[in-house]
């Protein structure tokens, strides 16, 4: 049954707006928790399935790859075939992927299942926001989107802690099963939501979408497999070469397409480009630490998954609160350029400060740097979207949002893959064994050499953290430069000419 209202240009006004809002918020909460929570289970997964290195890393990388690269496609499909239909399909794929993950007995099956869950997540995220847009209007829509952002922050912050508790108490499979059960609730809830689709059916740029997905997948494959197969391995070189070539082809296709999946002309505005690059702050300075630090805690310090997840609250909790602060600062007249400079500076400084990381150091010394990174990331998240979207015409808002989210999501996926690859390469060069390096990076340091391996793993973390700090600082300088006010050309001074003032005439009576 199609509930589309032909009198509405964007579809129906739901008969159950509260149900629609609750469904979309529950989906965002679940996806955010699943994203951040899986990382604490990696050591247990690796031990149970006998996996380490690149094969284990794909359990995280594959999810982020499909979620970020398919976001553009699922958004267009939602407008074309119906937002509710795509949301339902996404929820079904997400649930199926989690069920397969929970029952996997081989790491390759787990990797494929996680990629399937990421594909479903793309459908839920892309169509969830569209459902809110067609259900609410005016101030109610603003409040709904604010609630969506807050819910995402809550899920991101609580994910490691809740997943850590599930893994510690019931095992790693329980975490996937719980999220799969919520996915079933999402699927059932779609039957209470009205359907809507775009009044003018958009054309899907199939060649562009396929080229983009293939290019990103190949580049990430090269990054992930490099440490295991060797950076000069023919397959790794081929992945990088073909991936780079496809990115060039993609750029050409987008310039020639009448309906590009990613409008590259947006970057001609240097201010929009600046805010898009600022969107990489979380990808560069936050995502990698969130992904791999729990494994360090469990492997080096021997803490449980639950304890590691609780420690990660120092990093994730500020992301929930800080966006409100930065939004208020900009609304009260503080220049957005200054706020983003401070935010990115905090992320860079926090990563440099995190080099206090040491075996057996405890949580106390890490509180300062983790809070600093989280606060900086939260401050940036609070203003990036609003500032970027204010620079484009309303009729291009969908395209601009898609570009921003694609760069941010793709950057996050790429950074997670690159950081894992760099850590494996550095460990391998120090330990002289690819197999041992993979086990250490997966958190398996038990044995008589624990102290030596922990020291080597820590030194690798220090090197990586200094690199992240430098890259974030460089990104900050680039953003500040692009946001600089335009130089005003001084007007030539008018020549001063002496003249005699005429006295006012006194009117005669």
CSV table of C-alpha atoms in Angstrom, one decimal:
chain,number,residue,atom,x,y,z
A,1,UNK,CA,0.0,0.0,0.0
A,2,UNK,CA,1.3,3.4,-1.0
A,3,UNK,CA,0.6,6.2,1.5
A,4,UNK,CA,2.1,9.0,-0.6
A,5,UNK,CA,0.0,12.1,-0.6
A,6,UNK,CA,-0.1,13.5,-4.1
A,7,UNK,CA,-0.8,17.0,-2.8
A,8,UNK,CA,2.5,17.1,-1.0
A,9,UNK,CA,5.7,17.8,-3.0
A,10,UNK,CA,7.8,15.7,-0.7
A,11,UNK,CA,5.3,13.0,0.3
A,12,UNK,CA,2.9,12.5,3.2
A,13,UNK,CA,2.7,13.9,6.7
A,14,UNK,CA,2.8,10.7,8.8
A,15,UNK,CA,-0.3,9.9,10.8
A,16,UNK,CA,2.0,8.7,13.5
A,17,UNK,CA,4.8,11.3,13.7
A,18,UNK,CA,5.9,10.2,17.2
A,19,UNK,CA,6.3,6.6,15.9
A,20,UNK,CA,8.3,7.8,13.0
A,21,UNK,CA,10.6,9.9,15.2
A,22,UNK,CA,11.0,7.0,17.7
A,23,UNK,CA,11.8,4.5,14.9
A,24,UNK,CA,14.5,6.8,13.3
A,25,UNK,CA,16.0,7.7,16.7
A,26,UNK,CA,16.2,4.0,17.7
A,27,UNK,CA,17.9,3.2,14.4
A,28,UNK,CA,20.5,5.9,14.9
A,29,UNK,CA,21.1,4.8,18.4
A,30,UNK,CA,21.6,1.2,17.4
A,31,UNK,CA,23.9,2.0,14.4
A,32,UNK,CA,26.1,4.3,16.5
A,33,UNK,CA,26.4,1.8,19.3
A,34,UNK,CA,27.2,-1.0,16.8
A,35,UNK,CA,29.9,1.1,15.1
A,36,UNK,CA,31.8,2.1,18.3
A,37,UNK,CA,31.0,-1.1,20.3
A,38,UNK,CA,32.4,-3.8,18.0
A,39,UNK,CA,36.0,-2.6,18.6
A,40,UNK,CA,36.1,-3.8,22.2
A,41,UNK,CA,35.2,-7.4,21.1
A,42,UNK,CA,38.1,-7.8,18.6
A,43,UNK,CA,40.5,-9.5,20.9
A,44,UNK,CA,37.9,-12.1,22.0
A,45,UNK,CA,36.8,-12.6,18.4
A,46,UNK,CA,40.4,-13.1,17.3
A,47,UNK,CA,41.0,-15.6,20.0
A,48,UNK,CA,37.8,-17.6,19.3
A,49,UNK,CA,38.1,-17.7,15.5
A,50,UNK,CA,41.9,-18.0,15.4
A,51,UNK,CA,42.2,-14.7,13.5
A,52,UNK,CA,44.6,-11.8,13.6
A,53,UNK,CA,46.0,-9.1,11.4
A,54,UNK,CA,44.2,-8.0,8.2
A,55,UNK,CA,41.5,-10.7,8.3
A,56,UNK,CA,40.4,-9.6,11.8
A,57,UNK,CA,40.7,-5.9,10.9
A,58,UNK,CA,38.2,-6.3,8.0
A,59,UNK,CA,35.5,-7.0,10.6
A,60,UNK,CA,35.7,-3.3,11.4
A,61,UNK,CA,36.9,-1.9,8.1
A,62,UNK,CA,34.4,-3.8,6.0
A,63,UNK,CA,31.5,-2.3,8.0
A,64,UNK,CA,32.7,1.2,7.6
A,65,UNK,CA,33.5,0.7,3.9
A,66,UNK,CA,30.1,-0.4,2.9
A,67,UNK,CA,28.3,2.0,5.2
A,68,UNK,CA,30.1,5.1,3.9
A,69,UNK,CA,30.4,4.2,0.2
A,70,UNK,CA,26.8,3.1,-0.3
A,71,UNK,CA,25.4,6.1,1.6
A,72,UNK,CA,25.1,8.2,-1.6
A,73,UNK,CA,23.4,5.3,-3.5
A,74,UNK,CA,20.9,4.5,-0.8
A,75,UNK,CA,19.9,8.2,-0.4
A,76,UNK,CA,19.1,8.3,-4.1
A,77,UNK,CA,17.2,5.0,-4.0
A,78,UNK,CA,15.2,6.3,-1.1
A,79,UNK,CA,14.0,9.3,-3.1
A,80,UNK,CA,13.4,7.1,-6.1
A,81,UNK,CA,11.6,4.0,-4.7
A,82,UNK,CA,10.4,5.3,-1.3
A,83,UNK,CA,12.0,6.2,2.0
A,84,UNK,CA,10.1,3.7,4.1
A,85,UNK,CA,10.9,0.9,1.6
A,86,UNK,CA,14.7,1.6,1.7
A,87,UNK,CA,14.6,2.0,5.5
A,88,UNK,CA,12.9,-1.4,5.7
A,89,UNK,CA,15.4,-3.0,3.3
A,90,UNK,CA,18.3,-1.5,5.2
A,91,UNK,CA,16.9,-2.7,8.6
A,92,UNK,CA,16.5,-6.2,7.1
A,93,UNK,CA,20.1,-6.3,5.8
A,94,UNK,CA,21.5,-4.9,9.0
A,95,UNK,CA,19.7,-7.5,11.1
A,96,UNK,CA,20.7,-10.4,8.8
A,97,UNK,CA,24.3,-9.2,8.9
A,98,UNK,CA,24.4,-9.2,12.7
A,99,UNK,CA,22.7,-12.6,12.9
A,100,UNK,CA,25.3,-14.0,10.5
A,101,UNK,CA,28.1,-12.3,12.6
A,102,UNK,CA,26.8,-13.8,15.8
A,103,UNK,CA,26.9,-17.3,14.3
A,104,UNK,CA,30.1,-17.1,12.3
A,105,UNK,CA,32.7,-19.8,12.8
A,106,UNK,CA,35.2,-18.4,10.3
A,107,UNK,CA,36.6,-15.0,10.2
A,108,UNK,CA,36.0,-14.6,6.4
A,109,UNK,CA,32.3,-15.3,7.0
A,110,UNK,CA,32.3,-12.7,9.8
A,111,UNK,CA,33.9,-10.1,7.5
A,112,UNK,CA,31.3,-10.7,4.9
A,113,UNK,CA,28.5,-10.5,7.4
A,114,UNK,CA,29.9,-7.2,8.8
A,115,UNK,CA,30.0,-5.8,5.3
A,116,UNK,CA,26.4,-6.8,4.8
A,117,UNK,CA,25.4,-5.1,8.1
A,118,UNK,CA,27.2,-1.9,6.9
A,119,UNK,CA,25.2,-2.0,3.7
A,120,UNK,CA,22.1,-2.1,5.7
A,121,UNK,CA,23.3,0.6,8.0
A,122,UNK,CA,23.7,2.9,4.9
A,123,UNK,CA,20.1,2.3,4.0
A,124,UNK,CA,18.8,3.1,7.5
A,125,UNK,CA,20.9,6.2,7.9
A,126,UNK,CA,20.3,7.7,4.5
A,127,UNK,CA,16.5,7.1,4.5
A,128,UNK,CA,16.0,7.8,8.3
A,129,UNK,CA,16.8,11.5,7.9
A,130,UNK,CA,14.6,11.7,4.8
A,131,UNK,CA,11.7,10.2,6.7
A,132,UNK,CA,12.1,13.0,9.3
A,133,UNK,CA,12.1,15.6,6.6
A,134,UNK,CA,8.8,14.4,5.2
A,135,UNK,CA,7.1,13.8,8.5
A,136,UNK,CA,8.0,17.1,10.3
A,137,UNK,CA,8.1,20.8,9.2
A,138,UNK,CA,9.2,24.1,10.6
A,139,UNK,CA,10.4,24.2,14.3
A,140,UNK,CA,9.3,20.5,14.8
A,141,UNK,CA,11.7,19.4,12.0
A,142,UNK,CA,14.5,21.4,13.7
A,143,UNK,CA,13.9,19.7,17.0
A,144,UNK,CA,13.7,16.3,15.3
A,145,UNK,CA,17.1,16.7,13.7
A,146,UNK,CA,18.6,18.0,16.9
A,147,UNK,CA,17.3,14.8,18.7
A,148,UNK,CA,18.8,12.7,15.9
A,149,UNK,CA,22.2,14.2,16.4
A,150,UNK,CA,22.0,13.9,20.1
A,151,UNK,CA,20.9,10.3,19.9
A,152,UNK,CA,23.9,9.5,17.6
A,153,UNK,CA,26.2,11.0,20.2
A,154,UNK,CA,24.6,8.9,23.0
A,155,UNK,CA,25.1,5.7,20.9
A,156,UNK,CA,28.7,6.6,20.1
A,157,UNK,CA,29.5,7.3,23.7
A,158,UNK,CA,27.7,4.3,25.2
A,159,UNK,CA,28.6,1.7,22.5
A,160,UNK,CA,32.0,0.6,23.9
A,161,UNK,CA,30.7,0.4,27.5
A,162,UNK,CA,27.6,-1.6,26.7
A,163,UNK,CA,29.3,-3.8,24.2
A,164,UNK,CA,32.2,-4.3,26.6
A,165,UNK,CA,29.7,-5.4,29.4
A,166,UNK,CA,28.0,-7.8,27.0
A,167,UNK,CA,31.3,-9.3,25.8
A,168,UNK,CA,32.6,-9.6,29.3
A,169,UNK,CA,29.5,-11.2,30.7
A,170,UNK,CA,28.0,-13.2,27.8
A,171,UNK,CA,30.7,-13.4,25.1
A,172,UNK,CA,31.3,-11.5,21.9
A,173,UNK,CA,28.4,-13.2,20.0
A,174,UNK,CA,25.9,-11.8,22.5
A,175,UNK,CA,26.7,-8.3,21.4
A,176,UNK,CA,25.8,-9.0,17.8
A,177,UNK,CA,22.6,-10.9,18.9
A,178,UNK,CA,21.4,-8.0,21.0
A,179,UNK,CA,21.8,-5.5,18.2
A,180,UNK,CA,20.2,-8.0,15.8
A,181,UNK,CA,17.2,-8.1,18.1
A,182,UNK,CA,16.9,-4.3,18.0
A,183,UNK,CA,17.2,-4.5,14.2
A,184,UNK,CA,14.1,-6.8,14.2
A,185,UNK,CA,12.3,-4.1,16.1
A,186,UNK,CA,13.3,-1.5,13.5
A,187,UNK,CA,12.1,-3.8,10.8
A,188,UNK,CA,8.7,-4.3,12.5
A,189,UNK,CA,8.3,-0.6,13.2
A,190,UNK,CA,8.4,0.3,9.5
A,191,UNK,CA,4.9,-1.1,9.1
A,192,UNK,CA,3.7,1.8,11.2
A,193,UNK,CA,5.3,4.5,9.1
A,194,UNK,CA,3.9,6.2,6.1
A,195,UNK,CA,5.6,5.9,2.7
A,196,UNK,CA,7.0,8.9,0.8
A,197,UNK,CA,9.1,9.5,-2.2
A,198,UNK,CA,10.3,12.5,-4.2
A,199,UNK,CA,7.7,14.2,-6.4
A,200,UNK,CA,10.2,14.3,-9.2
A,201,UNK,CA,12.0,11.0,-9.5
A,202,UNK,CA,15.8,11.6,-9.5
A,203,UNK,CA,18.0,9.8,-12.0
A,204,UNK,CA,20.5,7.5,-10.4
A,205,UNK,CA,24.1,7.9,-11.7
A,206,UNK,CA,24.8,4.2,-11.9
A,207,UNK,CA,28.2,4.4,-13.6
A,208,UNK,CA,29.4,7.0,-11.1
A,209,UNK,CA,28.1,5.1,-8.1
A,210,UNK,CA,29.7,1.8,-9.2
A,211,UNK,CA,33.0,3.5,-10.0
A,212,UNK,CA,33.1,5.3,-6.6
A,213,UNK,CA,32.4,2.1,-4.6
A,214,UNK,CA,34.9,0.0,-6.5
A,215,UNK,CA,37.6,2.7,-6.2
A,216,UNK,CA,37.2,3.1,-2.5
A,217,UNK,CA,37.1,-0.7,-2.0
A,218,UNK,CA,40.2,-1.3,-4.0
A,219,UNK,CA,42.2,1.4,-2.2
A,220,UNK,CA,41.1,0.2,1.2
A,221,UNK,CA,42.0,-3.4,0.2
A,222,UNK,CA,45.5,-2.2,-0.7
A,223,UNK,CA,45.9,-0.4,2.6
A,224,UNK,CA,44.6,-3.3,4.7
A,225,UNK,CA,46.5,-6.1,2.9
A,226,UNK,CA,49.7,-4.2,2.5
A,227,UNK,CA,51.3,-5.3,5.8
A,228,UNK,CA,50.3,-8.9,5.4
A,229,UNK,CA,51.2,-9.4,1.8
A,230,UNK,CA,53.9,-6.8,1.5
A,231,UNK,CA,53.6,-3.4,0.1
A,232,UNK,CA,55.4,-4.4,-3.2
A,233,UNK,CA,53.1,-7.5,-3.7
A,234,UNK,CA,51.6,-7.5,-7.2
A,235,UNK,CA,48.0,-7.7,-5.8
A,236,UNK,CA,48.6,-4.8,-3.4
A,237,UNK,CA,50.1,-2.6,-6.1
A,238,UNK,CA,47.3,-3.6,-8.5
A,239,UNK,CA,44.7,-2.6,-5.9
A,240,UNK,CA,46.3,0.8,-5.4
A,241,UNK,CA,46.8,1.4,-9.1
A,242,UNK,CA,43.4,0.4,-10.3
A,243,UNK,CA,41.7,2.1,-7.4
A,244,UNK,CA,43.5,5.4,-8.2
A,245,UNK,CA,42.6,5.1,-11.8
A,246,UNK,CA,39.0,4.5,-11.0
A,247,UNK,CA,39.0,7.6,-8.8
A,248,UNK,CA,40.2,9.6,-11.8
A,249,UNK,CA,37.5,8.0,-14.0
A,250,UNK,CA,34.9,8.8,-11.3
A,251,UNK,CA,35.9,12.5,-11.3
A,252,UNK,CA,35.6,12.7,-15.0
A,253,UNK,CA,32.2,11.0,-15.0
A,254,UNK,CA,30.9,13.4,-12.3
A,255,UNK,CA,32.0,16.4,-14.3
A,256,UNK,CA,30.2,15.2,-17.4
A,257,UNK,CA,27.1,13.8,-15.7
A,258,UNK,CA,23.8,15.8,-15.7
A,259,UNK,CA,22.9,14.1,-12.5
A,260,UNK,CA,26.2,13.4,-10.6
A,261,UNK,CA,26.1,11.2,-7.6
A,262,UNK,CA,28.7,13.5,-6.1
A,263,UNK,CA,28.8,17.1,-7.2
A,264,UNK,CA,32.5,18.0,-7.4
A,265,UNK,CA,31.8,21.6,-8.4
A,266,UNK,CA,30.9,22.3,-4.7
A,267,UNK,CA,34.6,22.5,-3.8
A,268,UNK,CA,35.0,25.6,-6.0
A,269,UNK,CA,33.8,27.5,-2.9
A,270,UNK,CA,36.9,27.5,-0.7
A,271,UNK,CA,34.8,28.0,2.4
A,272,UNK,CA,32.7,25.0,1.7
A,273,UNK,CA,35.8,23.0,1.0
A,274,UNK,CA,37.3,24.2,4.3
A,275,UNK,CA,34.3,22.9,6.3
A,276,UNK,CA,34.3,19.7,4.3
A,277,UNK,CA,38.0,19.2,5.3
A,278,UNK,CA,37.1,20.1,8.8
A,279,UNK,CA,34.7,17.2,8.8
A,280,UNK,CA,37.7,14.9,8.6
A,281,UNK,CA,38.7,16.0,12.1
A,282,UNK,CA,36.9,13.1,13.7
A,283,UNK,CA,38.1,10.7,11.0
A,284,UNK,CA,41.8,11.6,11.5
A,285,UNK,CA,42.0,12.4,15.2
A,286,UNK,CA,39.2,10.3,16.8
A,287,UNK,CA,38.1,7.3,14.8
A,288,UNK,CA,41.4,5.4,14.8
A,289,UNK,CA,41.9,5.9,18.5
A,290,UNK,CA,38.4,4.8,19.2
A,291,UNK,CA,38.8,1.7,17.1
A,292,UNK,CA,42.2,0.4,18.3
A,293,UNK,CA,42.8,1.7,21.8
A,294,UNK,CA,40.5,-0.8,23.5
A,295,UNK,CA,42.6,-3.6,22.1
A,296,UNK,CA,45.7,-2.0,23.6
A,297,UNK,CA,44.1,-1.8,27.0
A,298,UNK,CA,43.0,-5.5,26.9
A,299,UNK,CA,46.3,-6.9,25.5
A,300,UNK,CA,48.9,-4.8,27.3
A,301,UNK,CA,47.2,-4.2,30.7
A,302,UNK,CA,45.1,-7.3,30.8
A,303,UNK,CA,41.8,-5.5,31.5
A,304,UNK,CA,38.4,-7.0,30.6
A,305,UNK,CA,36.4,-5.8,27.6
A,306,UNK,CA,34.0,-4.1,30.0
A,307,UNK,CA,36.8,-2.2,31.7
A,308,UNK,CA,38.2,-1.1,28.4
A,309,UNK,CA,34.8,0.1,27.3
A,310,UNK,CA,34.3,2.1,30.5
A,311,UNK,CA,37.7,3.8,30.0
A,312,UNK,CA,36.7,4.8,26.5
A,313,UNK,CA,33.9,6.9,28.0
A,314,UNK,CA,36.6,9.5,28.6
A,315,UNK,CA,37.0,9.8,24.9
A,316,UNK,CA,33.4,9.4,23.8
A,317,UNK,CA,31.3,11.2,26.5
A,318,UNK,CA,32.5,14.7,25.6
A,319,UNK,CA,31.3,14.1,22.0
A,320,UNK,CA,27.8,14.1,23.4
A,321,UNK,CA,28.0,17.4,25.2
A,322,UNK,CA,30.6,19.5,23.4
A,323,UNK,CA,28.5,20.1,20.2
A,324,UNK,CA,25.9,22.0,22.2
A,325,UNK,CA,28.7,24.3,23.5
A,326,UNK,CA,30.2,25.1,20.1
A,327,UNK,CA,26.7,25.8,18.7
A,328,UNK,CA,26.0,28.2,21.5
A,329,UNK,CA,29.3,30.0,21.0
A,330,UNK,CA,28.7,30.6,17.3
A,331,UNK,CA,25.1,31.7,18.0
A,332,UNK,CA,26.4,34.3,20.5
A,333,UNK,CA,28.8,35.8,18.0
A,334,UNK,CA,32.0,33.9,18.4
A,335,UNK,CA,33.6,33.5,14.9
A,336,UNK,CA,33.1,30.0,13.6
A,337,UNK,CA,36.7,30.1,12.3
A,338,UNK,CA,38.0,30.6,15.8
A,339,UNK,CA,35.9,27.8,17.2
A,340,UNK,CA,37.0,25.3,14.6
A,341,UNK,CA,40.6,26.3,15.1
A,342,UNK,CA,40.4,25.7,18.8
A,343,UNK,CA,38.5,22.4,18.3
A,344,UNK,CA,41.0,21.0,15.8
A,345,UNK,CA,43.9,22.3,17.9
A,346,UNK,CA,42.5,20.4,20.9
A,347,UNK,CA,42.3,17.2,18.9
A,348,UNK,CA,45.9,17.6,17.7
A,349,UNK,CA,47.2,18.4,21.2
A,350,UNK,CA,45.2,15.6,22.8
A,351,UNK,CA,46.8,13.0,20.5
A,352,UNK,CA,50.2,14.3,21.2
A,353,UNK,CA,49.4,14.3,25.0
A,354,UNK,CA,48.2,10.7,24.7
A,355,UNK,CA,51.8,9.6,24.2
A,356,UNK,CA,51.9,9.3,28.0
A,357,UNK,CA,50.4,5.9,27.2
A,358,UNK,CA,52.4,3.3,29.1
A,359,UNK,CA,52.0,-0.4,30.1
A,360,UNK,CA,50.3,-0.5,33.5
A,361,UNK,CA,49.8,3.2,33.6
A,362,UNK,CA,46.2,3.0,34.6
A,363,UNK,CA,43.3,5.3,33.7
A,364,UNK,CA,44.4,8.5,35.6
A,365,UNK,CA,47.2,9.7,33.3
A,366,UNK,CA,45.0,9.1,30.2
A,367,UNK,CA,42.0,11.1,31.4
A,368,UNK,CA,43.4,14.4,30.3
A,369,UNK,CA,44.4,13.5,26.8
A,370,UNK,CA,41.3,11.4,26.1
A,371,UNK,CA,39.0,14.2,27.4
A,372,UNK,CA,40.9,16.7,25.3
A,373,UNK,CA,40.4,14.7,22.1
A,374,UNK,CA,36.8,14.1,22.8
A,375,UNK,CA,36.1,17.7,23.6
A,376,UNK,CA,37.8,18.9,20.5
A,377,UNK,CA,35.9,16.4,18.3
A,378,UNK,CA,32.6,17.3,19.9
A,379,UNK,CA,33.2,21.1,19.4
A,380,UNK,CA,34.0,20.5,15.7
A,381,UNK,CA,30.9,18.2,15.2
A,382,UNK,CA,28.7,20.9,16.6
A,383,UNK,CA,29.2,23.5,13.9
A,384,UNK,CA,30.6,21.8,10.8
A,385,UNK,CA,27.4,20.7,9.2
A,386,UNK,CA,25.6,24.0,9.9
A,387,UNK,CA,28.4,26.2,8.6
A,388,UNK,CA,28.9,24.1,5.4
A,389,UNK,CA,25.2,23.9,4.5
A,390,UNK,CA,24.8,27.7,5.0
A,391,UNK,CA,27.2,28.3,2.1
A,392,UNK,CA,25.1,26.5,-0.6
A,393,UNK,CA,21.8,27.3,-2.2
A,394,UNK,CA,18.8,25.5,-0.7
A,395,UNK,CA,18.1,23.6,-3.9
A,396,UNK,CA,21.6,22.0,-3.7
A,397,UNK,CA,21.3,21.2,0.0
A,398,UNK,CA,20.8,17.4,-0.6
A,399,UNK,CA,23.8,17.2,-2.9
A,400,UNK,CA,25.9,19.3,-0.5
A,401,UNK,CA,25.0,17.1,2.5
A,402,UNK,CA,25.8,14.0,0.5
A,403,UNK,CA,29.2,15.3,-0.4
A,404,UNK,CA,30.0,16.3,3.1
A,405,UNK,CA,28.9,12.9,4.6
A,406,UNK,CA,30.7,11.0,1.9
A,407,UNK,CA,34.0,12.7,2.5
A,408,UNK,CA,33.5,12.3,6.3
A,409,UNK,CA,32.5,8.7,6.1
A,410,UNK,CA,35.0,7.7,3.5
A,411,UNK,CA,37.7,9.5,5.4
A,412,UNK,CA,36.8,7.6,8.6
A,413,UNK,CA,36.8,4.2,6.8
A,414,UNK,CA,40.1,5.0,5.2
A,415,UNK,CA,41.7,6.3,8.4
A,416,UNK,CA,40.7,3.1,10.3
A,417,UNK,CA,42.2,0.9,7.6
A,418,UNK,CA,45.4,3.0,7.3
A,419,UNK,CA,46.0,3.2,11.0
A,420,UNK,CA,45.6,-0.6,11.4
A,421,UNK,CA,48.0,-1.1,8.4
A,422,UNK,CA,50.6,1.3,9.8
A,423,UNK,CA,50.5,-0.3,13.2
A,424,UNK,CA,51.0,-3.8,11.7
A,425,UNK,CA,53.9,-2.6,9.5
A,426,UNK,CA,55.6,-0.9,12.5
A,427,UNK,CA,55.2,-3.9,14.7
A,428,UNK,CA,56.5,-6.2,12.0
A,429,UNK,CA,59.6,-4.1,11.5
A,430,UNK,CA,60.3,-4.2,15.2
A,431,UNK,CA,59.4,-7.8,15.9
A,432,UNK,CA,60.7,-9.3,12.7
A,433,UNK,CA,57.7,-11.6,12.3
A,434,UNK,CA,54.5,-10.9,10.5
A,435,UNK,CA,52.6,-13.5,12.4
A,436,UNK,CA,53.8,-12.2,15.8
A,437,UNK,CA,53.0,-8.6,14.8
A,438,UNK,CA,49.5,-9.6,13.8
A,439,UNK,CA,48.9,-11.4,17.1
A,440,UNK,CA,50.2,-8.4,19.1
A,441,UNK,CA,48.1,-5.9,17.2
A,442,UNK,CA,45.1,-8.1,17.9
A,443,UNK,CA,45.8,-7.9,21.7
A,444,UNK,CA,47.4,-11.3,22.2
A,445,UNK,CA,50.5,-10.7,24.3
A,446,UNK,CA,50.2,-13.5,26.8
A,447,UNK,CA,53.4,-15.4,27.6
A,448,UNK,CA,56.9,-14.9,29.0
A,449,UNK,CA,57.6,-12.1,26.5
A,450,UNK,CA,54.7,-10.0,27.6
A,451,UNK,CA,56.7,-7.1,29.0
A,452,UNK,CA,58.9,-6.9,25.8
A,453,UNK,CA,55.9,-7.1,23.5
A,454,UNK,CA,54.0,-4.6,25.5
A,455,UNK,CA,56.9,-2.1,25.3
A,456,UNK,CA,57.2,-2.5,21.6
A,457,UNK,CA,53.4,-2.2,21.1
A,458,UNK,CA,53.5,1.0,23.2
A,459,UNK,CA,56.3,2.5,21.2
A,460,UNK,CA,54.4,1.9,18.0
A,461,UNK,CA,51.4,3.6,19.5
A,462,UNK,CA,53.6,6.6,20.4
A,463,UNK,CA,54.8,6.9,16.8
A,464,UNK,CA,51.3,6.6,15.4
A,465,UNK,CA,49.9,9.2,17.9
A,466,UNK,CA,52.6,11.7,16.9
A,467,UNK,CA,51.7,11.2,13.3
A,468,UNK,CA,48.0,11.7,14.0
A,469,UNK,CA,48.8,14.9,15.9
A,470,UNK,CA,50.9,16.3,13.1
A,471,UNK,CA,48.3,15.4,10.4
A,472,UNK,CA,45.5,17.0,12.4
A,473,UNK,CA,47.6,20.1,13.0
A,474,UNK,CA,48.3,20.3,9.2
A,475,UNK,CA,44.6,19.9,8.5
A,476,UNK,CA,43.8,22.6,11.0
A,477,UNK,CA,46.2,25.1,9.3
A,478,UNK,CA,44.7,24.3,5.9
A,479,UNK,CA,41.1,24.9,7.2
A,480,UNK,CA,42.1,28.2,8.9
A,481,UNK,CA,43.8,29.3,5.7
A,482,UNK,CA,40.8,28.5,3.5
A,483,UNK,CA,38.5,30.3,5.9
A,484,UNK,CA,40.5,33.5,6.0
A,485,UNK,CA,38.4,36.6,5.3
A,486,UNK,CA,38.8,37.9,1.7
A,487,UNK,CA,41.4,40.7,1.4
A,488,UNK,CA,39.6,44.0,0.9
A,489,UNK,CA,41.1,46.2,-1.7
A,490,UNK,CA,41.7,49.7,-0.2
A,491,UNK,CA,39.8,52.4,-2.0
A,492,UNK,CA,41.8,55.3,-3.3
A,493,UNK,CA,41.6,58.4,-1.2
A,494,UNK,CA,39.4,61.1,-2.7
A,495,UNK,CA,41.4,64.3,-3.5
A,496,UNK,CA,40.8,67.0,-1.0
A,497,UNK,CA,39.9,70.3,-2.7
A,498,UNK,CA,39.7,73.5,-0.9
A,499,UNK,CA,36.5,75.3,-1.3
A,500,UNK,CA,34.8,78.4,0.1
A,501,UNK,CA,31.6,77.7,2.0
A,502,UNK,CA,28.7,79.9,1.0
A,503,UNK,CA,27.1,81.4,4.0
A,504,UNK,CA,23.5,80.6,4.6
A,505,UNK,CA,21.1,83.2,3.3
A,506,UNK,CA,18.8,84.7,5.7
A,507,UNK,CA,15.3,84.6,4.3
A,508,UNK,CA,13.7,88.0,3.9
A,509,UNK,CA,10.3,88.7,5.1
